[in-house]
Amino acid sequence: MKTIIISHSKDLNSAADIIKKGGLVAAPTETVYGLCANALNSCAVSNIFIAKGRPSDNPLIVHIAGRDMLYNLAIDVSEEAVLLMDAFWPGPLTLVFKASSIVPKIVTGGLDTVAVRFPSHPTMQKLINLSGFPLAAPSANTSGKPSPTNAKRVIEDLDGKVEAIIDGGNSEFGVESTVLDMTSKVPTILRPGGITLEMLQQVLEDVTVDPAISHSLSNNALPKAPGMKYTHYSPNAEVFIVRGDLKKVTDKINTLIQAHHKAGKTVGVLATEETKHLFNANLTLSVGTSQNLSTIAAQLFEDLRTFDDHHMDIVYSLAFPKTGIGEAIMNRLEKSAAHNIIDV
Ligand code: AMP
Ligand code: MG
């Protein structure tokens, strides 16, 4: 298949026509790039799973461009959900509701619930409106890889596998949306993201966090967000997080680097602006200043992919504070490290 690249500033009717015909279009959103298909067309949605190599029991988020679309897809939309939509839509908050009968089972991975998001990115909104359908859209990467935050990374994974890719520059947030289950008694965060626990708590008194987020699950435990059980955000390099006092972390990483170099391995370090000069790695990348977690979130996946560009065997990363969007940063980083954490 020949993939066409469309600038976000161009007429998006050709992209919408692809969606209307049941094809796939990757598009920018404010979180990461999404791989879009008509959510109401099972055949089109099945091609998303094929293009990504995504396990079929991992459900997709349905993207809408107005609340009217929500009421066709979801039933039992609570007053609490309306308060959240007033506060955070459009934006990086996905809400899980009981699904209506029009939502194909392939979208929900066989569940009776559906995850819905109203993105704020004008290009994504335009694509939804021009095509006239809600769009099922997971991140536009090969399943298991770090999510793409620019068109170049989408092309790397999906060229020849999708009809079109819309180039809209760099994603603003850089981590995926917060997934909040509205079907449980107390709304439950199933995946931390751009809308933080603190922000949700300013609107709702009671919000809880699914324990699966902070613990690696045993093989037979069933997380409420099926996607949580898969390997995720993993570069080819083996990633380790080194956590503790900065001086000890620096010494530990540099000692490990020396040993790896003796064994002929290449080593990368994911550091900050403030610490990048401290390491003797083959490639040290600054993910941003420790003073600004939002910029770290926006750069994280791109840096993980850059280590692969340079064929690093091993990557050591600093840990970041789990406050605000830091919760989402560390959730992604811990998954990319397969929970390999070295405490010093
Ligand atoms: P991605 O498409 O990569 O952004 O991942 C979407 C995330 O939302 C995955 O972790 C899914 O498991 C989760 N998700 C989607 N639909 C549902 C649902 N109906 N119930 C619970 N989690 C969901
Ligand atoms: Mg994804």
Tab-separated table of C-alpha atoms and ligand atoms in Angstrom:
chain	number	residue	atom	x	y	z
A	1	MET	CA	0.000	0.000	0.000
A	2	LYS	CA	1.251	3.510	-0.833
A	3	THR	CA	0.903	5.765	2.217
A	4	ILE	CA	0.263	9.440	1.470
A	5	ILE	CA	1.537	12.156	3.831
A	6	ILE	CA	-0.811	15.108	4.240
A	7	SER	CA	0.106	18.403	5.947
A	8	HIS	CA	-2.345	19.328	8.713
A	9	SER	CA	-2.725	22.768	7.150
A	10	LYS	CA	-4.039	21.292	3.871
A	11	ASP	CA	-7.608	20.369	2.975
A	12	LEU	CA	-8.420	17.257	5.020
A	13	ASN	CA	-11.293	16.090	2.791
A	14	SER	CA	-9.084	13.476	1.124
A	15	ALA	CA	-8.244	12.041	4.565
A	16	ALA	CA	-11.910	12.054	5.564
A	17	ASP	CA	-12.777	10.263	2.294
A	18	ILE	CA	-10.331	7.489	3.223
A	19	ILE	CA	-12.092	7.088	6.585
A	20	LYS	CA	-15.530	7.072	4.891
A	21	LYS	CA	-14.342	4.239	2.612
A	22	GLY	CA	-13.199	2.175	5.614
A	23	GLY	CA	-9.485	3.042	5.405
A	24	LEU	CA	-6.915	4.037	8.027
A	25	VAL	CA	-5.525	7.540	8.655
A	26	ALA	CA	-2.941	8.434	11.303
A	27	ALA	CA	-3.559	11.893	12.746
A	28	PRO	CA	-2.080	14.192	15.387
A	29	THR	CA	-3.853	14.634	18.714
A	30	GLU	CA	-2.791	16.687	21.714
A	31	THR	CA	-1.616	13.495	23.506
A	32	VAL	CA	0.172	11.344	20.881
A	33	TYR	CA	-0.561	10.486	17.228
A	34	GLY	CA	-3.615	8.265	16.730
A	35	LEU	CA	-4.362	5.606	14.107
A	36	CYS	CA	-7.954	6.339	13.086
A	37	ALA	CA	-10.770	4.338	11.512
A	38	ASN	CA	-14.556	4.638	11.499
A	39	ALA	CA	-15.427	3.234	14.944
A	40	LEU	CA	-18.774	1.931	13.697
A	41	ASN	CA	-17.234	-0.158	10.874
A	42	SER	CA	-15.919	-3.470	12.290
A	43	CYS	CA	-13.948	-4.269	9.158
A	44	ALA	CA	-12.146	-0.880	9.198
A	45	VAL	CA	-11.407	-1.286	12.917
A	46	SER	CA	-10.009	-4.788	12.387
A	47	ASN	CA	-7.420	-3.241	10.060
A	48	ILE	CA	-6.167	-1.059	12.947
A	49	PHE	CA	-5.329	-4.213	14.910
A	50	ILE	CA	-3.535	-5.681	11.885
A	51	ALA	CA	-1.532	-2.511	11.083
A	52	LYS	CA	-0.358	-2.180	14.698
A	53	GLY	CA	-0.019	-5.871	15.500
A	54	ARG	CA	-2.270	-5.145	18.479
A	55	PRO	CA	-3.750	-7.995	20.569
A	56	SER	CA	-7.476	-8.202	19.799
A	57	ASP	CA	-8.552	-8.135	23.466
A	58	ASN	CA	-7.028	-4.672	23.947
A	59	PRO	CA	-9.949	-2.270	23.360
A	60	LEU	CA	-9.746	1.026	21.489
A	61	ILE	CA	-10.692	4.525	22.581
A	62	VAL	CA	-13.451	6.100	20.497
A	63	HIS	CA	-12.825	9.758	19.627
A	64	ILE	CA	-15.694	12.203	19.198
A	65	ALA	CA	-15.968	15.867	18.220
A	66	GLY	CA	-18.993	16.844	20.291
A	67	ARG	CA	-21.024	15.533	23.198
A	68	ASP	CA	-23.982	14.650	20.956
A	69	MET	CA	-21.827	11.833	19.542
A	70	LEU	CA	-21.292	10.475	23.076
A	71	TYR	CA	-24.956	9.810	23.727
A	72	ASN	CA	-25.108	7.464	20.700
A	73	LEU	CA	-22.173	5.416	21.977
A	74	ALA	CA	-22.697	5.326	25.749
A	75	ILE	CA	-25.527	4.620	28.124
A	76	ASP	CA	-25.862	5.697	31.769
A	77	VAL	CA	-23.877	8.934	31.469
A	78	SER	CA	-23.867	10.111	35.100
A	79	GLU	CA	-24.007	13.664	36.461
A	80	GLU	CA	-20.449	13.169	37.672
A	81	ALA	CA	-19.379	12.389	34.116
A	82	VAL	CA	-21.049	15.580	32.913
A	83	LEU	CA	-19.095	17.590	35.505
A	84	LEU	CA	-15.860	16.030	34.251
A	85	MET	CA	-16.747	16.744	30.632
A	86	ASP	CA	-17.518	20.367	31.563
A	87	ALA	CA	-14.106	20.657	33.190
A	88	PHE	CA	-11.826	18.654	30.876
A	89	TRP	CA	-13.399	18.157	27.435
A	90	PRO	CA	-12.126	18.666	24.889
A	91	GLY	CA	-8.820	17.329	26.237
A	92	PRO	CA	-6.758	14.319	27.352
A	93	LEU	CA	-9.421	12.589	29.478
A	94	THR	CA	-10.995	9.295	28.346
A	95	LEU	CA	-14.173	8.213	30.126
A	96	VAL	CA	-15.364	4.586	30.220
A	97	PHE	CA	-19.157	4.045	30.049
A	98	LYS	CA	-21.555	1.169	29.420
A	99	ALA	CA	-21.561	0.738	25.646
A	100	SER	CA	-24.669	1.142	23.494
A	101	SER	CA	-25.534	-1.561	20.984
A	102	ILE	CA	-24.122	0.422	18.045
A	103	VAL	CA	-20.528	0.003	19.304
A	104	PRO	CA	-18.930	-2.991	17.548
A	105	LYS	CA	-17.471	-5.646	19.872
A	106	ILE	CA	-14.150	-5.420	18.080
A	107	VAL	CA	-13.810	-1.829	19.393
A	108	THR	CA	-14.420	-2.824	23.019
A	109	GLY	CA	-12.339	-5.999	22.893
A	110	GLY	CA	-15.519	-7.899	23.759
A	111	LEU	CA	-16.258	-5.797	26.889
A	112	ASP	CA	-19.700	-4.260	27.490
A	113	THR	CA	-18.093	-0.881	28.149
A	114	VAL	CA	-16.723	1.737	25.762
A	115	ALA	CA	-13.931	4.292	26.290
A	116	VAL	CA	-14.703	7.728	24.803
A	117	ARG	CA	-12.593	10.864	24.398
A	118	PHE	CA	-13.212	14.319	22.904
A	119	PRO	CA	-9.722	15.457	21.808
A	120	SER	CA	-8.845	19.157	21.729
A	121	HIS	CA	-6.500	19.000	18.722
A	122	PRO	CA	-8.140	20.990	15.889
A	123	THR	CA	-6.865	18.590	13.182
A	124	MET	CA	-8.359	15.560	14.914
A	125	GLN	CA	-11.620	17.434	15.479
A	126	LYS	CA	-11.703	18.401	11.800
A	127	LEU	CA	-11.072	14.813	10.692
A	128	ILE	CA	-13.904	13.511	12.899
A	129	ASN	CA	-16.311	16.194	11.691
A	130	LEU	CA	-15.460	15.816	7.984
A	131	SER	CA	-15.740	12.031	8.070
A	132	GLY	CA	-18.969	12.205	10.087
A	133	PHE	CA	-18.133	9.209	12.295
A	134	PRO	CA	-16.652	8.703	15.744
A	135	LEU	CA	-13.096	7.449	15.205
A	136	ALA	CA	-11.526	4.480	16.959
A	137	ALA	CA	-7.908	5.518	17.457
A	138	PRO	CA	-5.146	3.856	19.442
A	139	SER	CA	-1.656	5.305	19.370
A	140	ALA	CA	-0.205	5.196	15.838
A	141	ASN	CA	2.752	2.897	16.573
A	142	THR	CA	3.626	-0.751	16.226
A	143	SER	CA	2.144	-2.413	19.309
A	144	GLY	CA	4.662	-2.493	22.176
A	145	LYS	CA	6.828	0.416	20.931
A	146	PRO	CA	6.889	3.886	22.503
A	147	SER	CA	3.979	5.973	21.185
A	148	PRO	CA	4.742	8.441	18.372
A	149	THR	CA	4.726	12.148	19.165
A	150	ASN	CA	5.570	13.329	15.636
A	151	ALA	CA	4.818	12.236	12.059
A	152	LYS	CA	8.358	10.926	11.428
A	153	ARG	CA	7.871	8.216	14.087
A	154	VAL	CA	4.456	7.289	12.668
A	155	ILE	CA	6.027	6.890	9.222
A	156	GLU	CA	8.757	4.705	10.765
A	157	ASP	CA	6.150	2.245	12.115
A	158	LEU	CA	3.232	2.469	9.689
A	159	ASP	CA	4.492	3.471	6.231
A	160	GLY	CA	2.927	1.074	3.713
A	161	LYS	CA	0.399	-0.170	6.282
A	162	VAL	CA	-2.052	2.762	6.323
A	163	GLU	CA	-3.633	4.896	3.593
A	164	ALA	CA	-2.547	8.292	4.966
A	165	ILE	CA	-0.596	10.049	7.708
A	166	ILE	CA	-1.441	13.648	8.633
A	167	ASP	CA	1.635	15.606	9.752
A	168	GLY	CA	0.735	18.044	12.532
A	169	GLY	CA	4.127	18.612	14.174
A	170	ASN	CA	4.932	17.640	17.760
A	171	SER	CA	2.279	16.450	20.224
A	172	GLU	CA	1.636	18.855	23.071
A	173	PHE	CA	1.292	16.413	26.021
A	174	GLY	CA	3.404	13.496	24.764
A	175	VAL	CA	1.734	10.910	27.026
A	176	GLU	CA	-1.627	9.313	26.340
A	177	SER	CA	-4.931	10.360	27.877
A	178	THR	CA	-6.004	9.569	31.415
A	179	VAL	CA	-8.476	6.650	31.301
A	180	LEU	CA	-11.176	6.988	33.974
A	181	ASP	CA	-13.722	4.226	34.556
A	182	MET	CA	-17.137	5.786	35.195
A	183	THR	CA	-18.890	2.401	35.535
A	184	SER	CA	-17.385	1.593	38.951
A	185	LYS	CA	-18.991	2.868	42.170
A	186	VAL	CA	-16.137	5.321	42.670
A	187	PRO	CA	-14.640	6.660	39.394
A	188	THR	CA	-11.332	4.817	38.959
A	189	ILE	CA	-8.198	5.849	37.076
A	190	LEU	CA	-7.213	2.885	34.897
A	191	ARG	CA	-4.322	4.712	33.222
A	192	PRO	CA	-2.663	7.937	34.420
A	193	GLY	CA	-2.301	10.616	31.751
A	194	GLY	CA	-2.580	14.271	30.839
A	195	ILE	CA	-5.391	14.966	33.342
A	196	THR	CA	-3.919	14.260	36.777
A	197	LEU	CA	-5.507	12.774	39.896
A	198	GLU	CA	-5.227	16.182	41.574
A	199	MET	CA	-7.135	17.815	38.682
A	200	LEU	CA	-9.901	15.182	38.849
A	201	GLN	CA	-10.155	15.618	42.620
A	202	GLN	CA	-10.885	19.304	42.126
A	203	VAL	CA	-14.099	18.308	40.334
A	204	LEU	CA	-15.107	15.055	42.076
A	205	GLU	CA	-14.781	14.364	45.774
A	206	ASP	CA	-14.166	10.690	45.274
A	207	VAL	CA	-11.701	9.361	42.688
A	208	THR	CA	-9.605	6.253	43.119
A	209	VAL	CA	-6.647	4.699	41.301
A	210	ASP	CA	-6.667	1.116	40.001
A	211	PRO	CA	-4.017	-0.845	41.931
A	212	ALA	CA	-2.885	-2.467	38.662
A	213	ILE	CA	-1.252	0.858	37.739
A	214	SER	CA	1.462	0.662	40.353
A	215	HIS	CA	1.993	-3.098	40.514
A	216	SER	CA	3.207	-5.444	37.884
A	217	LEU	CA	0.373	-7.952	37.469
A	218	SER	CA	0.683	-11.670	37.946
A	219	ASN	CA	-0.112	-13.712	34.838
A	220	ASN	CA	-3.665	-14.631	35.734
A	221	ALA	CA	-4.752	-11.304	37.290
A	222	LEU	CA	-7.157	-9.341	35.087
A	223	PRO	CA	-6.596	-5.571	34.942
A	224	LYS	CA	-9.691	-3.458	34.275
A	225	ALA	CA	-7.976	-1.745	31.336
A	226	PRO	CA	-6.918	-4.769	29.279
A	227	GLY	CA	-4.086	-2.773	27.696
A	228	MET	CA	-2.325	-2.595	31.057
A	229	LYS	CA	-1.225	-6.220	30.915
A	230	TYR	CA	0.857	-5.950	27.756
A	231	THR	CA	4.467	-4.947	27.256
A	232	HIS	CA	4.373	-1.311	26.331
A	233	TYR	CA	6.481	1.676	25.389
A	234	SER	CA	9.544	-0.539	24.956
A	235	PRO	CA	12.489	0.463	22.829
A	236	ASN	CA	14.735	-2.362	21.573
A	237	ALA	CA	17.244	-1.441	24.272
A	238	GLU	CA	16.841	-2.949	27.719
A	239	VAL	CA	15.748	-0.107	30.022
A	240	PHE	CA	16.532	0.276	33.739
A	241	ILE	CA	15.389	3.039	36.078
A	242	VAL	CA	17.930	4.041	38.726
A	243	ARG	CA	16.318	5.703	41.722
A	244	GLY	CA	17.662	7.490	44.798
A	245	ASP	CA	19.974	10.311	45.826
A	246	LEU	CA	21.436	11.985	42.702
A	247	LYS	CA	25.100	11.492	43.635
A	248	LYS	CA	24.538	7.784	44.320
A	249	VAL	CA	22.491	7.398	41.137
A	250	THR	CA	25.226	9.027	39.054
A	251	ASP	CA	27.961	6.859	40.607
A	252	LYS	CA	25.909	3.691	40.160
A	253	ILE	CA	25.111	4.397	36.511
A	254	ASN	CA	28.719	5.303	35.675
A	255	THR	CA	29.984	2.100	37.360
A	256	LEU	CA	27.471	0.042	35.400
A	257	ILE	CA	28.452	1.801	32.172
A	258	GLN	CA	32.096	0.894	32.711
A	259	ALA	CA	31.220	-2.776	33.174
A	260	HIS	CA	28.995	-2.780	30.071
A	261	HIS	CA	31.693	-1.123	27.997
A	262	LYS	CA	34.148	-3.853	29.019
A	263	ALA	CA	31.584	-6.366	27.779
A	264	GLY	CA	31.319	-4.508	24.457
A	265	LYS	CA	27.812	-3.129	25.025
A	266	THR	CA	26.560	0.344	24.094
A	267	VAL	CA	24.829	2.283	26.841
A	268	GLY	CA	22.443	5.249	26.775
A	269	VAL	CA	21.395	7.455	29.682
A	270	LEU	CA	18.118	9.343	29.936
A	271	ALA	CA	19.073	12.367	32.002
A	272	THR	CA	17.894	15.952	32.509
A	273	GLU	CA	19.308	19.293	31.374
A	274	GLU	CA	20.821	19.623	34.853
A	275	THR	CA	22.451	16.154	34.938
A	276	LYS	CA	23.320	15.288	31.333
A	277	HIS	CA	27.016	16.215	31.716
A	278	LEU	CA	27.506	13.711	34.583
A	279	PHE	CA	27.513	10.447	32.591
A	280	ASN	CA	30.104	8.563	30.528
A	281	ALA	CA	27.557	6.849	28.299
A	282	ASN	CA	27.703	6.328	24.529
A	283	LEU	CA	24.647	8.554	24.248
A	284	THR	CA	23.206	10.769	26.981
A	285	LEU	CA	19.900	12.478	26.158
A	286	SER	CA	18.303	15.261	28.129
A	287	VAL	CA	14.558	14.692	28.440
A	288	GLY	CA	14.123	18.278	29.701
A	289	THR	CA	14.571	20.284	32.852
A	290	SER	CA	13.590	18.660	36.137
A	291	GLN	CA	11.756	21.932	36.901
A	292	ASN	CA	9.143	21.203	34.243
A	293	LEU	CA	7.490	17.781	34.168
A	294	SER	CA	5.238	18.758	31.233
A	295	THR	CA	8.195	19.206	28.914
A	296	ILE	CA	9.611	15.874	30.135
A	297	ALA	CA	6.311	14.161	29.266
A	298	ALA	CA	6.401	15.720	25.808
A	299	GLN	CA	9.964	14.511	25.119
A	300	LEU	CA	9.956	11.065	26.799
A	301	PHE	CA	8.809	8.775	23.958
A	302	GLU	CA	10.911	10.611	21.368
A	303	ASP	CA	14.031	10.106	23.489
A	304	LEU	CA	13.278	6.395	24.010
A	305	ARG	CA	13.015	6.020	20.238
A	306	THR	CA	16.228	8.015	19.697
A	307	PHE	CA	18.176	5.424	21.739
A	308	ASP	CA	17.036	2.835	19.193
A	309	ASP	CA	18.121	5.068	16.293
A	310	HIS	CA	21.620	4.843	17.775
A	311	HIS	CA	21.398	1.093	18.547
A	312	MET	CA	21.916	1.322	22.303
A	313	ASP	CA	21.924	-2.109	23.984
A	314	ILE	CA	21.068	-0.777	27.433
A	315	VAL	CA	19.474	2.455	28.671
A	316	TYR	CA	19.596	3.800	32.232
A	317	SER	CA	17.022	6.404	33.155
A	318	LEU	CA	16.736	8.721	36.115
A	319	ALA	CA	13.451	8.538	38.044
A	320	PHE	CA	11.092	11.523	38.136
A	321	PRO	CA	8.761	12.740	40.894
A	322	LYS	CA	5.326	11.092	40.762
A	323	THR	CA	3.481	14.357	41.200
A	324	GLY	CA	1.013	15.741	38.668
A	325	ILE	CA	1.879	14.475	35.183
A	326	GLY	CA	4.919	12.760	36.775
A	327	GLU	CA	2.562	9.884	37.619
A	328	ALA	CA	1.965	9.302	33.883
A	329	ILE	CA	5.674	9.774	33.065
A	330	MET	CA	6.755	7.158	35.611
A	331	ASN	CA	3.933	4.786	34.595
A	332	ARG	CA	5.213	4.818	30.979
A	333	LEU	CA	8.872	4.673	32.014
A	334	GLU	CA	8.311	1.767	34.425
A	335	LYS	CA	6.513	-0.142	31.685
A	336	SER	CA	9.261	0.563	29.172
A	337	ALA	CA	11.699	-0.745	31.799
A	338	ALA	CA	9.486	-3.812	32.399
A	339	HIS	CA	9.595	-2.705	36.069
A	340	ASN	CA	13.422	-3.056	36.248
A	341	ILE	CA	14.143	-0.559	39.001
A	342	ILE	CA	17.501	-0.224	40.735
A	343	ASP	CA	17.258	1.500	44.125
A	344	VAL	CA	20.503	3.034	45.383
B	1	AMP	P1	-4.188	3.182	23.471
B	1	AMP	O1	-5.167	2.867	22.421
B	1	AMP	O2	-2.826	2.677	23.198
B	1	AMP	O3	-4.216	4.616	23.876
B	1	AMP	O4	-4.737	2.381	24.737
B	1	AMP	C1	-6.059	2.550	25.169
B	1	AMP	C2	-6.148	2.154	26.614
B	1	AMP	O5	-7.516	2.295	27.056
B	1	AMP	C3	-5.762	0.710	26.843
B	1	AMP	O6	-5.048	0.571	28.066
B	1	AMP	C4	-7.121	0.034	26.914
B	1	AMP	O7	-7.056	-1.173	27.624
B	1	AMP	C5	-7.961	1.093	27.613
B	1	AMP	N1	-9.390	0.908	27.309
B	1	AMP	C6	-10.005	1.094	26.124
B	1	AMP	N2	-11.315	0.769	26.207
B	1	AMP	C7	-11.543	0.374	27.481
B	1	AMP	C8	-12.688	-0.090	28.192
B	1	AMP	N3	-13.872	-0.218	27.611
B	1	AMP	N4	-12.532	-0.414	29.491
B	1	AMP	C9	-11.336	-0.282	30.090
B	1	AMP	N5	-10.218	0.149	29.475
B	1	AMP	C10	-10.304	0.469	28.180
B	2	MG	MG	-0.888	2.696	22.656
